[in-house]
Amino acid sequence: MELKITCIPGDGIGPEIVAEAKKALDAVAEKYGHHMQYTDILMGGASIDVHGVPLTDEAVETARSADAVLMGSIGGDTTTSPWYKLAPNLRPEAGLLAIRKALNLFANLRPAVLYEELAGACPLKTEISEKGFDMLIMRELTGGLYFGERKTTEENGIRKAVDTLTYDENEIRRIAIKGFDIARKRKKKVTSVDKANVLDSSRLWRAVVEEVAKDYPDVILEHMLVDNCAMQLVKDPAQFDVILTENMFGDILSDEASMVTGSIGMLASASLNDTKFGLYEPSHGSAPDIAGKDLANPIATILSASMMLRYSFDLDKEADAIDGAVKQVLKDGYRTGDIMSDGCEKVGCKKMGDLIVERIK
Ligand code: NAD
């Protein structure tokens, strides 16, 4: 198969971790007879330095013409980098918001997996962490409270602010379909999270999710109120497979789920549109404090590349080969500095990439 991939190395550790993800993809391509065609584009600070803007129209068009986008991370040290003296719409992060909008990426996927070998990093009690967990949070990314009308007024010396939370049924349906499709590739369970005891938008959310569920009789659907979900994530995270939720609830719950894994350098993510197209990137930032020192953990980016194979190309066997190699490398006792523990061997970014490639082969 011919896989046309646009890469955004970005800033900070971005170029280092994307290089390792490409090595893993090349190893998979060689083993399973595929051909990867990569084109790099600039985004974030790297684009500001060359073009004066964090994303050019040409870069968007290159991304659009590919089958999928693999990204490292963008941004610099927000207190010292000159990029943060620019107007907000010219700063590195504006490039990310612009590409998500231009490519209509409305569904954000963040897996939170607790690997047996890294259970010590999990801040939960041993009797909870020893069960492990493997969940995926699917968050609506382009609607809800963050995009609704807002205003701040002042009347008789009293300041008042209003934000509005709006969803129409089409916005809910398209993300619910994505959630159920992805649950079919996993443990076939969807937990739809809302606040239907209070919010009209949540009652519509729940009704539309139930309509969509009728087309997926093989997938179990349960509803959970968001406050209960926040508790369940620390009490019994093993119960979850796919958590499907709106923008703000997903923002908060996905950060909570990441924290309970305890390992930011291990967390992949994806943003999808209504075709097979997606942008795949680690959940962490550009880590300017360790950039260029061969200290970054490339695993989150390598696992993002695996998600790309699974969700944009339906290459499940190839994705399993990457996921299996990552598990094996942890089992064999190799760690980057961020996940180091006693008795393990500390390796750099490049070496970690090489060890994973060896295990893919
Ligand atoms: P960060 O995630 O970059 O770093 C937080 C801490 O985690 C740092 O100590 C860093 O060294 C460590 N870390 C992160 N990724 C690591 C990895 N792969 N291996 C080892 N250690 C790792 O968050 P921050 O410091 O708040 O932000 C730095 C820059 O990244 C900012 O400019 C921010 O805006 C940007 N950012 C970008 C994205 C993105 O590109 N999607 C996301 C978040 C933050």
mmCIF file of C-alpha atoms in Angstrom, residues 110-266:
data_model
loop_
_atom_site.group_PDB
_atom_site.id
_atom_site.type_symbol
_atom_site.label_atom_id
_atom_site.label_comp_id
_atom_site.label_asym_id
_atom_site.label_seq_id
_atom_site.Cartn_x
_atom_site.Cartn_y
_atom_site.Cartn_z
ATOM 1 C CA ARG A 110 -6.561 10.314 23.517
ATOM 2 C CA PRO A 111 -5.722 6.826 24.684
ATOM 3 C CA ALA A 112 -4.710 6.435 28.335
ATOM 4 C CA VAL A 113 -2.957 3.131 28.875
ATOM 5 C CA LEU A 114 -1.301 1.894 32.038
ATOM 6 C CA TYR A 115 1.493 -0.491 31.068
ATOM 7 C CA GLU A 116 2.233 -3.208 33.621
ATOM 8 C CA GLU A 117 5.931 -2.275 33.540
ATOM 9 C CA LEU A 118 5.171 1.384 34.360
ATOM 10 C CA ALA A 119 2.557 0.731 37.031
ATOM 11 C CA GLY A 120 4.922 2.289 39.609
ATOM 12 C CA ALA A 121 4.400 5.715 37.944
ATOM 13 C CA CYS A 122 0.623 5.509 38.454
ATOM 14 C CA PRO A 123 -0.446 7.715 41.393
ATOM 15 C CA LEU A 124 -3.417 5.437 42.252
ATOM 16 C CA LYS A 125 -3.463 2.821 45.027
ATOM 17 C CA THR A 126 -1.776 -0.486 44.108
ATOM 18 C CA GLU A 127 -5.034 -2.460 44.302
ATOM 19 C CA ILE A 128 -6.411 -0.190 41.557
ATOM 20 C CA SER A 129 -3.272 0.187 39.400
ATOM 21 C CA GLU A 130 -2.437 -3.528 39.431
ATOM 22 C CA LYS A 131 -5.567 -4.187 37.332
ATOM 23 C CA GLY A 132 -4.077 -1.936 34.598
ATOM 24 C CA PHE A 133 -6.266 0.028 32.171
ATOM 25 C CA ASP A 134 -6.545 0.791 28.489
ATOM 26 C CA MET A 135 -9.097 3.454 27.622
ATOM 27 C CA LEU A 136 -9.589 5.962 24.860
ATOM 28 C CA ILE A 137 -11.196 9.340 25.364
ATOM 29 C CA MET A 138 -13.035 10.639 22.324
ATOM 30 C CA ARG A 139 -13.628 14.369 22.729
ATOM 31 C CA GLU A 140 -15.673 16.612 20.432
ATOM 32 C CA LEU A 141 -13.258 19.342 19.423
ATOM 33 C CA THR A 142 -15.038 22.064 17.466
ATOM 34 C CA GLY A 143 -18.320 22.782 19.275
ATOM 35 C CA GLY A 144 -19.745 23.367 22.746
ATOM 36 C CA LEU A 145 -18.815 25.989 25.295
ATOM 37 C CA TYR A 146 -15.433 26.872 23.773
ATOM 38 C CA PHE A 147 -17.006 27.916 20.473
ATOM 39 C CA GLY A 148 -20.391 29.300 21.591
ATOM 40 C CA GLU A 149 -21.300 32.977 21.813
ATOM 41 C CA ARG A 150 -19.770 34.784 24.770
ATOM 42 C CA LYS A 151 -19.858 38.294 26.195
ATOM 43 C CA THR A 152 -18.957 40.301 29.261
ATOM 44 C CA THR A 153 -21.131 43.261 30.231
ATOM 45 C CA GLU A 154 -21.421 45.664 33.136
ATOM 46 C CA GLU A 155 -24.686 46.938 34.547
ATOM 47 C CA ASN A 156 -24.964 49.254 37.546
ATOM 48 C CA GLY A 157 -21.311 48.543 38.383
ATOM 49 C CA ILE A 158 -21.827 44.737 38.388
ATOM 50 C CA ARG A 159 -19.777 42.798 35.826
ATOM 51 C CA LYS A 160 -21.484 39.850 34.193
ATOM 52 C CA ALA A 161 -20.117 37.222 31.780
ATOM 53 C CA VAL A 162 -22.012 34.715 29.623
ATOM 54 C CA ASP A 163 -20.745 31.695 27.662
ATOM 55 C CA THR A 164 -23.093 29.489 25.662
ATOM 56 C CA LEU A 165 -22.931 25.737 25.187
ATOM 57 C CA THR A 166 -24.493 24.793 21.860
ATOM 58 C CA TYR A 167 -24.598 21.528 19.929
ATOM 59 C CA ASP A 168 -26.793 20.548 17.025
ATOM 60 C CA GLU A 169 -27.730 16.937 16.381
ATOM 61 C CA ASN A 170 -25.432 16.617 13.346
ATOM 62 C CA GLU A 171 -22.371 17.603 15.398
ATOM 63 C CA ILE A 172 -23.296 15.003 18.010
ATOM 64 C CA ARG A 173 -24.127 12.286 15.467
ATOM 65 C CA ARG A 174 -20.825 12.520 13.560
ATOM 66 C CA ILE A 175 -18.688 12.167 16.704
ATOM 67 C CA ALA A 176 -20.904 9.396 18.089
ATOM 68 C CA ILE A 177 -20.451 7.451 14.825
ATOM 69 C CA LYS A 178 -16.661 7.851 15.150
ATOM 70 C CA GLY A 179 -16.831 6.669 18.777
ATOM 71 C CA PHE A 180 -18.812 3.526 17.937
ATOM 72 C CA ASP A 181 -16.631 2.758 14.882
ATOM 73 C CA ILE A 182 -13.517 2.937 17.042
ATOM 74 C CA ALA A 183 -15.084 0.894 19.861
ATOM 75 C CA ARG A 184 -15.569 -1.863 17.259
ATOM 76 C CA LYS A 185 -11.785 -1.965 16.805
ATOM 77 C CA ARG A 186 -11.350 -2.229 20.606
ATOM 78 C CA LYS A 187 -13.316 -3.827 23.465
ATOM 79 C CA LYS A 188 -16.718 -2.812 22.034
ATOM 80 C CA LYS A 189 -17.916 -0.614 24.875
ATOM 81 C CA VAL A 190 -18.864 3.077 24.748
ATOM 82 C CA THR A 191 -19.382 5.172 27.881
ATOM 83 C CA SER A 192 -21.121 8.368 26.813
ATOM 84 C CA VAL A 193 -20.467 11.124 29.343
ATOM 85 C CA ASP A 194 -22.825 14.070 29.823
ATOM 86 C CA LYS A 195 -24.659 16.133 32.427
ATOM 87 C CA ALA A 196 -28.148 15.158 31.284
ATOM 88 C CA ASN A 197 -29.648 15.723 34.753
ATOM 89 C CA VAL A 198 -29.076 19.487 34.280
ATOM 90 C CA LEU A 199 -28.192 20.538 30.714
ATOM 91 C CA ASP A 200 -30.446 20.538 27.633
ATOM 92 C CA SER A 201 -27.374 20.126 25.401
ATOM 93 C CA SER A 202 -26.576 16.939 27.332
ATOM 94 C CA ARG A 203 -30.130 15.612 26.985
ATOM 95 C CA LEU A 204 -29.862 16.062 23.198
ATOM 96 C CA TRP A 205 -26.390 14.468 23.313
ATOM 97 C CA ARG A 206 -27.795 11.419 25.111
ATOM 98 C CA ALA A 207 -30.787 11.081 22.730
ATOM 99 C CA VAL A 208 -28.634 11.268 19.582
ATOM 100 C CA VAL A 209 -26.024 8.844 20.970
ATOM 101 C CA GLU A 210 -28.843 6.359 21.651
ATOM 102 C CA GLU A 211 -30.096 6.731 18.058
ATOM 103 C CA VAL A 212 -26.606 6.048 16.693
ATOM 104 C CA ALA A 213 -26.178 3.056 19.041
ATOM 105 C CA LYS A 214 -29.047 1.270 17.256
ATOM 106 C CA ASP A 215 -26.706 0.761 14.267
ATOM 107 C CA TYR A 216 -24.093 -0.865 16.525
ATOM 108 C CA PRO A 217 -25.888 -3.721 18.326
ATOM 109 C CA ASP A 218 -22.504 -5.413 18.967
ATOM 110 C CA VAL A 219 -21.248 -2.423 21.013
ATOM 111 C CA ILE A 220 -22.350 -1.939 24.635
ATOM 112 C CA LEU A 221 -23.492 1.615 25.405
ATOM 113 C CA GLU A 222 -23.672 3.082 28.890
ATOM 114 C CA HIS A 223 -24.308 6.679 29.997
ATOM 115 C CA MET A 224 -22.448 8.321 32.843
ATOM 116 C CA LEU A 225 -22.741 11.779 34.390
ATOM 117 C CA VAL A 226 -19.533 13.763 34.092
ATOM 118 C CA ASP A 227 -19.054 14.236 37.851
ATOM 119 C CA ASN A 228 -19.371 10.483 38.393
ATOM 120 C CA CYS A 229 -16.951 9.835 35.503
ATOM 121 C CA ALA A 230 -14.331 12.100 37.116
ATOM 122 C CA MET A 231 -14.614 9.923 40.254
ATOM 123 C CA GLN A 232 -14.674 6.594 38.409
ATOM 124 C CA LEU A 233 -11.451 7.475 36.542
ATOM 125 C CA VAL A 234 -9.546 7.347 39.820
ATOM 126 C CA LYS A 235 -11.673 4.685 41.523
ATOM 127 C CA ASP A 236 -11.968 2.054 38.802
ATOM 128 C CA PRO A 237 -10.319 3.101 35.495
ATOM 129 C CA ALA A 238 -10.265 -0.511 34.249
ATOM 130 C CA GLN A 239 -14.042 -0.338 33.582
ATOM 131 C CA PHE A 240 -13.593 2.030 30.597
ATOM 132 C CA ASP A 241 -13.012 1.308 26.915
ATOM 133 C CA VAL A 242 -14.165 4.305 24.802
ATOM 134 C CA ILE A 243 -15.319 7.428 26.673
ATOM 135 C CA LEU A 244 -17.363 9.594 24.306
ATOM 136 C CA THR A 245 -17.948 13.176 25.367
ATOM 137 C CA GLU A 246 -18.340 16.830 24.427
ATOM 138 C CA ASN A 247 -15.591 19.414 24.213
ATOM 139 C CA MET A 248 -15.170 20.819 27.739
ATOM 140 C CA PHE A 249 -15.922 17.583 29.610
ATOM 141 C CA GLY A 250 -13.405 15.841 27.317
ATOM 142 C CA ASP A 251 -10.777 18.525 27.897
ATOM 143 C CA ILE A 252 -10.917 17.959 31.647
ATOM 144 C CA LEU A 253 -11.401 14.175 31.674
ATOM 145 C CA SER A 254 -8.609 13.511 29.146
ATOM 146 C CA ASP A 255 -6.119 15.429 31.294
ATOM 147 C CA GLU A 256 -7.281 13.503 34.355
ATOM 148 C CA ALA A 257 -6.922 10.183 32.507
ATOM 149 C CA SER A 258 -3.407 11.160 31.334
ATOM 150 C CA MET A 259 -2.356 11.973 34.865
ATOM 151 C CA VAL A 260 -3.435 8.613 36.226
ATOM 152 C CA THR A 261 -1.063 6.893 33.784
ATOM 153 C CA GLY A 262 1.754 8.977 35.332
ATOM 154 C CA SER A 263 3.817 8.988 32.106
ATOM 155 C CA ILE A 264 3.366 11.993 29.803
ATOM 156 C CA GLY A 265 6.044 10.762 27.386
ATOM 157 C CA MET A 266 3.903 7.677 26.590
#
